[in-house]
Short mmCIF file of C-alpha atoms in Angstrom, two decimals:
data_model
loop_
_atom_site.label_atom_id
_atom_site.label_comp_id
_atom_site.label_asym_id
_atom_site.label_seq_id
_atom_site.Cartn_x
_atom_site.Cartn_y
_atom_site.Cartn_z
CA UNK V 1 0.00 0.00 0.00
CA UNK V 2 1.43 3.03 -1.09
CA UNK V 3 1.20 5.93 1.93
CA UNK V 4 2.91 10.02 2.04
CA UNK V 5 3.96 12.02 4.70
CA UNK V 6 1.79 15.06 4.32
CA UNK V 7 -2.02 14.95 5.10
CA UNK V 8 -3.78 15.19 0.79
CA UNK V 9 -5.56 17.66 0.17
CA UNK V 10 -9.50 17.57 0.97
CA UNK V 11 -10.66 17.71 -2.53
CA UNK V 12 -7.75 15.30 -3.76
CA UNK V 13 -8.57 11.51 -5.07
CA UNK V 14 -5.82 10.37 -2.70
CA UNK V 15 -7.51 8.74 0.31
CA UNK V 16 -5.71 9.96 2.90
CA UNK V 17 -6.89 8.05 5.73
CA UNK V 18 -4.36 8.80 8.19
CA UNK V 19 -2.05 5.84 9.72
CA UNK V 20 -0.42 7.20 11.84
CA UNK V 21 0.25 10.15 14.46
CA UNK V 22 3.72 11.42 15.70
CA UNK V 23 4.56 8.26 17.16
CA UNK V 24 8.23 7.13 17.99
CA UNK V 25 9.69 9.38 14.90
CA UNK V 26 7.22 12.21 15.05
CA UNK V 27 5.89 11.13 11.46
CA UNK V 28 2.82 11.67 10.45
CA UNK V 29 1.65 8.49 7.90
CA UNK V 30 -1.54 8.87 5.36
CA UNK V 31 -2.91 6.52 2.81
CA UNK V 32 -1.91 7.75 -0.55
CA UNK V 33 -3.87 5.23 -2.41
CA UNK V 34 -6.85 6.79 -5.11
CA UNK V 35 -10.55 6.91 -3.60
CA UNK V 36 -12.61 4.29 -4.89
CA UNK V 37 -15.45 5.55 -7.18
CA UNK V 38 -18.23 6.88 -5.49
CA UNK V 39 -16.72 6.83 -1.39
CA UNK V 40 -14.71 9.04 0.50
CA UNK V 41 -11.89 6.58 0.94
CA UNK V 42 -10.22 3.77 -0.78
CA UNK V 43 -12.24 1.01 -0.58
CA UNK V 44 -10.18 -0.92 1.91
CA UNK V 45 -10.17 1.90 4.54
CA UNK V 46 -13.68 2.48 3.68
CA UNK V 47 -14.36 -0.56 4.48
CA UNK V 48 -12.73 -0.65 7.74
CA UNK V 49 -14.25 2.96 8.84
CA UNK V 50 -17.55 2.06 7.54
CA UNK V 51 -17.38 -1.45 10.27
CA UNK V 52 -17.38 0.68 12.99
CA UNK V 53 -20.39 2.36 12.69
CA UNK V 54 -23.99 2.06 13.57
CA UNK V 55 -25.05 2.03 10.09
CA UNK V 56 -22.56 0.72 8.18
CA UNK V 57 -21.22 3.95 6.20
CA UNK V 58 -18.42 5.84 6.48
CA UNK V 59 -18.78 9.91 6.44
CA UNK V 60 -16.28 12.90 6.15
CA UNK V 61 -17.26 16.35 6.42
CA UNK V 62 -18.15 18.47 3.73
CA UNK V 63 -15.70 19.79 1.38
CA UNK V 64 -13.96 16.00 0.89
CA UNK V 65 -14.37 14.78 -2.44
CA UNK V 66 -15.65 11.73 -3.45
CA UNK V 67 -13.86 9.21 -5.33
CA UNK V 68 -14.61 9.64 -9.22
CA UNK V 69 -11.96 6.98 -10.87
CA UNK V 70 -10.15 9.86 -12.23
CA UNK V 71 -6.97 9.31 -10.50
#
């Protein structure tokens, strides 16, 4: 899985889903794989998020895009 350094930007189609937070190197990791068509995530972290809630979706707040397949 292929993961940057620097949080993408919010209208990007790089997930983004971040990994991890200032741990033992004070590195920030994010997922830097495309969004899958249609959700706010790729679809593996989507899928994950999504698990964990009541209803079975996963949400960001507005001003994310959404995954269009465009790269």
């Amino acid at each position: 899985m292929k993961t940057v350094p620097t949080e993408p930007a919010r209208d990007s189609q790089t997930c983004g889903y971040q990994l991890s937070t200032n741990g033992w190197d004070s590195r920030e990791t994010y997922c830097g794989e495309p969004k899958a068509v249609g959700l706010c995530y790729c679809r593996p972290y989507y899928d994950w998020v999504a698990a964990d809630t009541e209803d079975g979706t996963a949400r960001m707040p507005p001003g994310n895009a959404i995954g269009t397949g465009n790269g």
